Amino acid sequence: MMNILMIILAIIGGAVLSIQAAINGKLGSHVGVFRSAFLTFSLGALVTALLIFFFEPKQTLTLLDVPKWQLLGALCGVPYIVIMVMAVQRIGTAVATVAVIFGQLAMSLLIDNFGWLGNEAIHFSATRLGAVVCLGIALIFIYSSSSSTSTADGKSTRRASTRH
């Protein structure tokens, strides 16, 4: 039951990321990519600090005690936010989100297969390959359906590279 709850929460988290991408893409087109990213991290830091202060149970280790390579995970959010702010403006929320999920899936399968970053190895299988292929096909379909529109005379035209 707990695994089902975690899957549901992960799906909700993914939905929230899509909402965030759409909002940040629009904000970035008005105030700039880096200002939009700065706002995301500033508000995120404030909310997280409040959550830590009010809800985080006491831990045996501090951030200064853990292996230093584990602190590098915090830097991974910066390229994600900046890339999504730029990508959503040009290719739309759906294509950008599926492309991110494809990248996440591909990298997570490598991490699982090789047991990288201190994780237990979960070996690659035919069903996992099928999942990657299906997601790749989904990305192609979503991109191709959003990158062209029909005109009144039935001709297909490419959407402009900037979105409004």
mmCIF file with all atom_site columns, C-alpha atoms in Angstrom:
data_model
loop_
_atom_site.group_PDB
_atom_site.id
_atom_site.type_symbol
_atom_site.label_atom_id
_atom_site.label_alt_id
_atom_site.label_comp_id
_atom_site.label_asym_id
_atom_site.label_entity_id
_atom_site.label_seq_id
_atom_site.pdbx_PDB_ins_code
_atom_site.Cartn_x
_atom_site.Cartn_y
_atom_site.Cartn_z
_atom_site.occupancy
_atom_site.B_iso_or_equiv
_atom_site.pdbx_formal_charge
_atom_site.auth_seq_id
_atom_site.auth_comp_id
_atom_site.auth_asym_id
_atom_site.auth_atom_id
_atom_site.pdbx_PDB_model_num
ATOM 1   C CA . MET A 1 1   ? 0.000  0.000  0.000   1.00 0.00 ? 1   MET A CA 1
ATOM 2   C CA . MET A 1 2   ? 2.861  2.398  0.834   1.00 0.00 ? 2   MET A CA 1
ATOM 3   C CA . ASN A 1 3   ? 4.385  1.797  -2.616  1.00 0.00 ? 3   ASN A CA 1
ATOM 4   C CA . ILE A 1 4   ? 1.087  2.730  -4.286  1.00 0.00 ? 4   ILE A CA 1
ATOM 5   C CA . LEU A 1 5   ? 0.939  5.904  -2.202  1.00 0.00 ? 5   LEU A CA 1
ATOM 6   C CA . MET A 1 6   ? 4.505  6.797  -3.227  1.00 0.00 ? 6   MET A CA 1
ATOM 7   C CA . ILE A 1 7   ? 3.633  6.234  -6.904  1.00 0.00 ? 7   ILE A CA 1
ATOM 8   C CA . ILE A 1 8   ? 0.577  8.479  -6.561  1.00 0.00 ? 8   ILE A CA 1
ATOM 9   C CA . LEU A 1 9   ? 2.656  11.161 -4.832  1.00 0.00 ? 9   LEU A CA 1
ATOM 10  C CA . ALA A 1 10  ? 5.303  10.908 -7.582  1.00 0.00 ? 10  ALA A CA 1
ATOM 11  C CA . ILE A 1 11  ? 2.598  11.361 -10.236 1.00 0.00 ? 11  ILE A CA 1
ATOM 12  C CA . ILE A 1 12  ? 1.316  14.436 -8.367  1.00 0.00 ? 12  ILE A CA 1
ATOM 13  C CA . GLY A 1 13  ? 4.889  15.713 -8.151  1.00 0.00 ? 13  GLY A CA 1
ATOM 14  C CA . GLY A 1 14  ? 5.241  15.268 -11.907 1.00 0.00 ? 14  GLY A CA 1
ATOM 15  C CA . ALA A 1 15  ? 2.000  17.163 -12.501 1.00 0.00 ? 15  ALA A CA 1
ATOM 16  C CA . VAL A 1 16  ? 3.226  20.007 -10.298 1.00 0.00 ? 16  VAL A CA 1
ATOM 17  C CA . LEU A 1 17  ? 6.503  20.120 -12.273 1.00 0.00 ? 17  LEU A CA 1
ATOM 18  C CA . SER A 1 18  ? 4.518  20.534 -15.501 1.00 0.00 ? 18  SER A CA 1
ATOM 19  C CA . ILE A 1 19  ? 2.549  23.397 -13.959 1.00 0.00 ? 19  ILE A CA 1
ATOM 20  C CA . GLN A 1 20  ? 5.799  24.942 -12.734 1.00 0.00 ? 20  GLN A CA 1
ATOM 21  C CA . ALA A 1 21  ? 7.353  24.611 -16.198 1.00 0.00 ? 21  ALA A CA 1
ATOM 22  C CA . ALA A 1 22  ? 4.398  26.324 -17.880 1.00 0.00 ? 22  ALA A CA 1
ATOM 23  C CA . ILE A 1 23  ? 4.350  29.178 -15.350 1.00 0.00 ? 23  ILE A CA 1
ATOM 24  C CA . ASN A 1 24  ? 8.136  29.637 -15.378 1.00 0.00 ? 24  ASN A CA 1
ATOM 25  C CA . GLY A 1 25  ? 8.211  29.555 -19.187 1.00 0.00 ? 25  GLY A CA 1
ATOM 26  C CA . LYS A 1 26  ? 5.701  32.395 -19.354 1.00 0.00 ? 26  LYS A CA 1
ATOM 27  C CA . LEU A 1 27  ? 7.430  34.319 -16.556 1.00 0.00 ? 27  LEU A CA 1
ATOM 28  C CA . GLY A 1 28  ? 10.807 33.810 -18.243 1.00 0.00 ? 28  GLY A CA 1
ATOM 29  C CA . SER A 1 29  ? 9.499  35.278 -21.488 1.00 0.00 ? 29  SER A CA 1
ATOM 30  C CA . HIS A 1 30  ? 8.520  38.444 -19.599 1.00 0.00 ? 30  HIS A CA 1
ATOM 31  C CA . VAL A 1 31  ? 11.344 38.957 -17.088 1.00 0.00 ? 31  VAL A CA 1
ATOM 32  C CA . GLY A 1 32  ? 14.155 36.721 -18.391 1.00 0.00 ? 32  GLY A CA 1
ATOM 33  C CA . VAL A 1 33  ? 15.242 33.133 -17.940 1.00 0.00 ? 33  VAL A CA 1
ATOM 34  C CA . PHE A 1 34  ? 17.624 33.714 -15.053 1.00 0.00 ? 34  PHE A CA 1
ATOM 35  C CA . ARG A 1 35  ? 15.274 35.991 -13.101 1.00 0.00 ? 35  ARG A CA 1
ATOM 36  C CA . SER A 1 36  ? 12.589 33.338 -13.387 1.00 0.00 ? 36  SER A CA 1
ATOM 37  C CA . ALA A 1 37  ? 15.025 30.673 -12.182 1.00 0.00 ? 37  ALA A CA 1
ATOM 38  C CA . PHE A 1 38  ? 16.174 32.943 -9.344  1.00 0.00 ? 38  PHE A CA 1
ATOM 39  C CA . LEU A 1 39  ? 12.595 33.424 -8.171  1.00 0.00 ? 39  LEU A CA 1
ATOM 40  C CA . THR A 1 40  ? 12.009 29.661 -8.231  1.00 0.00 ? 40  THR A CA 1
ATOM 41  C CA . PHE A 1 41  ? 15.073 28.938 -6.116  1.00 0.00 ? 41  PHE A CA 1
ATOM 42  C CA . SER A 1 42  ? 14.563 31.874 -3.745  1.00 0.00 ? 42  SER A CA 1
ATOM 43  C CA . LEU A 1 43  ? 10.979 30.969 -2.933  1.00 0.00 ? 43  LEU A CA 1
ATOM 44  C CA . GLY A 1 44  ? 11.897 27.283 -2.856  1.00 0.00 ? 44  GLY A CA 1
ATOM 45  C CA . ALA A 1 45  ? 14.686 27.977 -0.352  1.00 0.00 ? 45  ALA A CA 1
ATOM 46  C CA . LEU A 1 46  ? 12.351 30.017 1.843   1.00 0.00 ? 46  LEU A CA 1
ATOM 47  C CA . VAL A 1 47  ? 9.589  27.383 1.850   1.00 0.00 ? 47  VAL A CA 1
ATOM 48  C CA . THR A 1 48  ? 12.101 24.588 2.436   1.00 0.00 ? 48  THR A CA 1
ATOM 49  C CA . ALA A 1 49  ? 13.676 26.493 5.347   1.00 0.00 ? 49  ALA A CA 1
ATOM 50  C CA . LEU A 1 50  ? 10.242 26.856 6.938   1.00 0.00 ? 50  LEU A CA 1
ATOM 51  C CA . LEU A 1 51  ? 9.511  23.146 6.422   1.00 0.00 ? 51  LEU A CA 1
ATOM 52  C CA . ILE A 1 52  ? 12.850 22.235 8.025   1.00 0.00 ? 52  ILE A CA 1
ATOM 53  C CA . PHE A 1 53  ? 12.254 24.576 10.950  1.00 0.00 ? 53  PHE A CA 1
ATOM 54  C CA . PHE A 1 54  ? 8.737  23.348 11.696  1.00 0.00 ? 54  PHE A CA 1
ATOM 55  C CA . PHE A 1 55  ? 8.626  19.724 10.521  1.00 0.00 ? 55  PHE A CA 1
ATOM 56  C CA . GLU A 1 56  ? 12.064 18.157 9.996   1.00 0.00 ? 56  GLU A CA 1
ATOM 57  C CA . PRO A 1 57  ? 12.909 15.617 12.709  1.00 0.00 ? 57  PRO A CA 1
ATOM 58  C CA . LYS A 1 58  ? 16.361 15.737 14.252  1.00 0.00 ? 58  LYS A CA 1
ATOM 59  C CA . GLN A 1 59  ? 18.921 13.872 12.118  1.00 0.00 ? 59  GLN A CA 1
ATOM 60  C CA . THR A 1 60  ? 22.088 12.127 13.265  1.00 0.00 ? 60  THR A CA 1
ATOM 61  C CA . LEU A 1 61  ? 24.153 13.750 10.492  1.00 0.00 ? 61  LEU A CA 1
ATOM 62  C CA . THR A 1 62  ? 24.310 17.328 9.245   1.00 0.00 ? 62  THR A CA 1
ATOM 63  C CA . LEU A 1 63  ? 25.014 18.517 5.719   1.00 0.00 ? 63  LEU A CA 1
ATOM 64  C CA . LEU A 1 64  ? 28.617 19.020 6.801   1.00 0.00 ? 64  LEU A CA 1
ATOM 65  C CA . ASP A 1 65  ? 28.939 15.361 7.862   1.00 0.00 ? 65  ASP A CA 1
ATOM 66  C CA . VAL A 1 66  ? 27.811 13.585 4.674   1.00 0.00 ? 66  VAL A CA 1
ATOM 67  C CA . PRO A 1 67  ? 30.186 12.669 1.830   1.00 0.00 ? 67  PRO A CA 1
ATOM 68  C CA . LYS A 1 68  ? 30.772 15.891 -0.129  1.00 0.00 ? 68  LYS A CA 1
ATOM 69  C CA . TRP A 1 69  ? 29.784 14.373 -3.494  1.00 0.00 ? 69  TRP A CA 1
ATOM 70  C CA . GLN A 1 70  ? 26.236 14.007 -2.135  1.00 0.00 ? 70  GLN A CA 1
ATOM 71  C CA . LEU A 1 71  ? 25.953 17.787 -1.889  1.00 0.00 ? 71  LEU A CA 1
ATOM 72  C CA . LEU A 1 72  ? 26.353 18.060 -5.677  1.00 0.00 ? 72  LEU A CA 1
ATOM 73  C CA . GLY A 1 73  ? 22.750 16.924 -6.156  1.00 0.00 ? 73  GLY A CA 1
ATOM 74  C CA . ALA A 1 74  ? 21.665 20.428 -5.159  1.00 0.00 ? 74  ALA A CA 1
ATOM 75  C CA . LEU A 1 75  ? 23.339 21.809 -8.287  1.00 0.00 ? 75  LEU A CA 1
ATOM 76  C CA . CYS A 1 76  ? 21.283 19.570 -10.582 1.00 0.00 ? 76  CYS A CA 1
ATOM 77  C CA . GLY A 1 77  ? 18.178 21.704 -10.125 1.00 0.00 ? 77  GLY A CA 1
ATOM 78  C CA . VAL A 1 78  ? 19.761 24.796 -11.694 1.00 0.00 ? 78  VAL A CA 1
ATOM 79  C CA . PRO A 1 79  ? 20.229 23.421 -15.223 1.00 0.00 ? 79  PRO A CA 1
ATOM 80  C CA . TYR A 1 80  ? 16.797 21.769 -15.066 1.00 0.00 ? 80  TYR A CA 1
ATOM 81  C CA . ILE A 1 81  ? 14.981 25.010 -14.219 1.00 0.00 ? 81  ILE A CA 1
ATOM 82  C CA . VAL A 1 82  ? 16.954 27.136 -16.709 1.00 0.00 ? 82  VAL A CA 1
ATOM 83  C CA . ILE A 1 83  ? 16.523 24.596 -19.526 1.00 0.00 ? 83  ILE A CA 1
ATOM 84  C CA . MET A 1 84  ? 12.794 24.218 -18.856 1.00 0.00 ? 84  MET A CA 1
ATOM 85  C CA . VAL A 1 85  ? 12.196 27.983 -18.758 1.00 0.00 ? 85  VAL A CA 1
ATOM 86  C CA . MET A 1 86  ? 13.858 28.268 -22.189 1.00 0.00 ? 86  MET A CA 1
ATOM 87  C CA . ALA A 1 87  ? 12.389 25.072 -23.671 1.00 0.00 ? 87  ALA A CA 1
ATOM 88  C CA . VAL A 1 88  ? 8.753  25.677 -22.707 1.00 0.00 ? 88  VAL A CA 1
ATOM 89  C CA . GLN A 1 89  ? 8.855  29.043 -24.484 1.00 0.00 ? 89  GLN A CA 1
ATOM 90  C CA . ARG A 1 90  ? 9.980  27.372 -27.714 1.00 0.00 ? 90  ARG A CA 1
ATOM 91  C CA . ILE A 1 91  ? 8.519  23.867 -27.804 1.00 0.00 ? 91  ILE A CA 1
ATOM 92  C CA . GLY A 1 92  ? 5.644  24.000 -25.307 1.00 0.00 ? 92  GLY A CA 1
ATOM 93  C CA . THR A 1 93  ? 5.045  22.404 -21.939 1.00 0.00 ? 93  THR A CA 1
ATOM 94  C CA . ALA A 1 94  ? 4.063  18.923 -23.183 1.00 0.00 ? 94  ALA A CA 1
ATOM 95  C CA . VAL A 1 95  ? 7.077  18.370 -25.451 1.00 0.00 ? 95  VAL A CA 1
ATOM 96  C CA . ALA A 1 96  ? 9.505  19.808 -22.907 1.00 0.00 ? 96  ALA A CA 1
ATOM 97  C CA . THR A 1 97  ? 8.030  17.692 -20.113 1.00 0.00 ? 97  THR A CA 1
ATOM 98  C CA . VAL A 1 98  ? 8.085  14.434 -22.082 1.00 0.00 ? 98  VAL A CA 1
ATOM 99  C CA . ALA A 1 99  ? 11.657 15.177 -23.195 1.00 0.00 ? 99  ALA A CA 1
ATOM 100 C CA . VAL A 1 100 ? 12.650 15.698 -19.547 1.00 0.00 ? 100 VAL A CA 1
ATOM 101 C CA . ILE A 1 101 ? 10.932 12.473 -18.531 1.00 0.00 ? 101 ILE A CA 1
ATOM 102 C CA . PHE A 1 102 ? 12.743 10.649 -21.360 1.00 0.00 ? 102 PHE A CA 1
ATOM 103 C CA . GLY A 1 103 ? 16.062 12.001 -20.090 1.00 0.00 ? 103 GLY A CA 1
ATOM 104 C CA . GLN A 1 104 ? 15.152 11.080 -16.509 1.00 0.00 ? 104 GLN A CA 1
ATOM 105 C CA . LEU A 1 105 ? 14.148 7.569  -17.514 1.00 0.00 ? 105 LEU A CA 1
ATOM 106 C CA . ALA A 1 106 ? 17.271 6.965  -19.592 1.00 0.00 ? 106 ALA A CA 1
ATOM 107 C CA . MET A 1 107 ? 19.620 8.217  -16.854 1.00 0.00 ? 107 MET A CA 1
ATOM 108 C CA . SER A 1 108 ? 17.728 6.435  -14.068 1.00 0.00 ? 108 SER A CA 1
ATOM 109 C CA . LEU A 1 109 ? 17.987 3.138  -15.953 1.00 0.00 ? 109 LEU A CA 1
ATOM 110 C CA . LEU A 1 110 ? 21.751 3.612  -16.215 1.00 0.00 ? 110 LEU A CA 1
ATOM 111 C CA . ILE A 1 111 ? 21.993 4.490  -12.517 1.00 0.00 ? 111 ILE A CA 1
ATOM 112 C CA . ASP A 1 112 ? 19.907 1.429  -11.629 1.00 0.00 ? 112 ASP A CA 1
ATOM 113 C CA . ASN A 1 113 ? 21.743 -0.941 -13.950 1.00 0.00 ? 113 ASN A CA 1
ATOM 114 C CA . PHE A 1 114 ? 25.227 -0.005 -12.768 1.00 0.00 ? 114 PHE A CA 1
ATOM 115 C CA . GLY A 1 115 ? 24.351 0.833  -9.162  1.00 0.00 ? 115 GLY A CA 1
ATOM 116 C CA . TRP A 1 116 ? 25.856 4.299  -9.551  1.00 0.00 ? 116 TRP A CA 1
ATOM 117 C CA . LEU A 1 117 ? 25.791 6.927  -6.790  1.00 0.00 ? 117 LEU A CA 1
ATOM 118 C CA . GLY A 1 118 ? 25.555 4.334  -4.041  1.00 0.00 ? 118 GLY A CA 1
ATOM 119 C CA . ASN A 1 119 ? 22.272 2.838  -5.245  1.00 0.00 ? 119 ASN A CA 1
ATOM 120 C CA . GLU A 1 120 ? 21.492 -0.863 -5.348  1.00 0.00 ? 120 GLU A CA 1
ATOM 121 C CA . ALA A 1 121 ? 21.855 -2.321 -8.850  1.00 0.00 ? 121 ALA A CA 1
ATOM 122 C CA . ILE A 1 122 ? 18.633 -3.219 -10.669 1.00 0.00 ? 122 ILE A CA 1
ATOM 123 C CA . HIS A 1 123 ? 19.601 -4.801 -13.956 1.00 0.00 ? 123 HIS A CA 1
ATOM 124 C CA . PHE A 1 124 ? 18.331 -3.682 -17.341 1.00 0.00 ? 124 PHE A CA 1
ATOM 125 C CA . SER A 1 125 ? 15.632 -5.900 -18.854 1.00 0.00 ? 125 SER A CA 1
ATOM 126 C CA . ALA A 1 126 ? 13.528 -6.220 -21.979 1.00 0.00 ? 126 ALA A CA 1
ATOM 127 C CA . THR A 1 127 ? 10.544 -4.645 -20.217 1.00 0.00 ? 127 THR A CA 1
ATOM 128 C CA . ARG A 1 128 ? 12.652 -1.648 -19.209 1.00 0.00 ? 128 ARG A CA 1
ATOM 129 C CA . LEU A 1 129 ? 13.841 -1.335 -22.807 1.00 0.00 ? 129 LEU A CA 1
ATOM 130 C CA . GLY A 1 130 ? 10.195 -1.441 -23.903 1.00 0.00 ? 130 GLY A CA 1
ATOM 131 C CA . ALA A 1 131 ? 9.405  1.433  -21.545 1.00 0.00 ? 131 ALA A CA 1
ATOM 132 C CA . VAL A 1 132 ? 12.193 3.564  -23.042 1.00 0.00 ? 132 VAL A CA 1
ATOM 133 C CA . VAL A 1 133 ? 11.034 2.783  -26.581 1.00 0.00 ? 133 VAL A CA 1
ATOM 134 C CA . CYS A 1 134 ? 7.393  3.608  -25.735 1.00 0.00 ? 134 CYS A CA 1
ATOM 135 C CA . LEU A 1 135 ? 8.388  6.899  -24.159 1.00 0.00 ? 135 LEU A CA 1
ATOM 136 C CA . GLY A 1 136 ? 10.598 7.727  -27.141 1.00 0.00 ? 136 GLY A CA 1
ATOM 137 C CA . ILE A 1 137 ? 7.661  7.068  -29.468 1.00 0.00 ? 137 ILE A CA 1
ATOM 138 C CA . ALA A 1 138 ? 5.432  9.223  -27.248 1.00 0.00 ? 138 ALA A CA 1
ATOM 139 C CA . LEU A 1 139 ? 7.965  12.055 -27.492 1.00 0.00 ? 139 LEU A CA 1
ATOM 140 C CA . ILE A 1 140 ? 8.009  11.782 -31.297 1.00 0.00 ? 140 ILE A CA 1
ATOM 141 C CA . PHE A 1 141 ? 4.189  11.789 -31.476 1.00 0.00 ? 141 PHE A CA 1
ATOM 142 C CA . ILE A 1 142 ? 3.765  14.715 -29.094 1.00 0.00 ? 142 ILE A CA 1
ATOM 143 C CA . TYR A 1 143 ? 6.482  16.741 -30.806 1.00 0.00 ? 143 TYR A CA 1
ATOM 144 C CA . SER A 1 144 ? 5.193  16.072 -34.310 1.00 0.00 ? 144 SER A CA 1
ATOM 145 C CA . SER A 1 145 ? 1.596  16.886 -33.344 1.00 0.00 ? 145 SER A CA 1
ATOM 146 C CA . SER A 1 146 ? 2.593  20.171 -31.732 1.00 0.00 ? 146 SER A CA 1
ATOM 147 C CA . SER A 1 147 ? 5.202  21.335 -34.241 1.00 0.00 ? 147 SER A CA 1
ATOM 148 C CA . SER A 1 148 ? 2.843  21.717 -37.195 1.00 0.00 ? 148 SER A CA 1
ATOM 149 C CA . THR A 1 149 ? -0.599 23.194 -37.576 1.00 0.00 ? 149 THR A CA 1
ATOM 150 C CA . SER A 1 150 ? -3.064 23.070 -40.429 1.00 0.00 ? 150 SER A CA 1
ATOM 151 C CA . THR A 1 151 ? -4.074 26.179 -42.326 1.00 0.00 ? 151 THR A CA 1
ATOM 152 C CA . ALA A 1 152 ? -7.515 26.859 -43.764 1.00 0.00 ? 152 ALA A CA 1
ATOM 153 C CA . ASP A 1 153 ? -6.442 25.491 -47.163 1.00 0.00 ? 153 ASP A CA 1
ATOM 154 C CA . GLY A 1 154 ? -5.301 22.213 -45.586 1.00 0.00 ? 154 GLY A CA 1
ATOM 155 C CA . LYS A 1 155 ? -1.562 22.862 -45.864 1.00 0.00 ? 155 LYS A CA 1
ATOM 156 C CA . SER A 1 156 ? 0.634  22.063 -42.909 1.00 0.00 ? 156 SER A CA 1
ATOM 157 C CA . THR A 1 157 ? 2.849  24.846 -41.557 1.00 0.00 ? 157 THR A CA 1
ATOM 158 C CA . ARG A 1 158 ? 5.542  24.776 -38.905 1.00 0.00 ? 158 ARG A CA 1
ATOM 159 C CA . ARG A 1 159 ? 4.845  26.691 -35.731 1.00 0.00 ? 159 ARG A CA 1
ATOM 160 C CA . ALA A 1 160 ? 7.152  29.637 -35.124 1.00 0.00 ? 160 ALA A CA 1
ATOM 161 C CA . SER A 1 161 ? 10.044 28.946 -32.789 1.00 0.00 ? 161 SER A CA 1
ATOM 162 C CA . THR A 1 162 ? 8.797  31.470 -30.229 1.00 0.00 ? 162 THR A CA 1
ATOM 163 C CA . ARG A 1 163 ? 5.566  30.968 -28.347 1.00 0.00 ? 163 ARG A CA 1
ATOM 164 C CA . HIS A 1 164 ? 3.144  33.607 -27.069 1.00 0.00 ? 164 HIS A CA 1
#
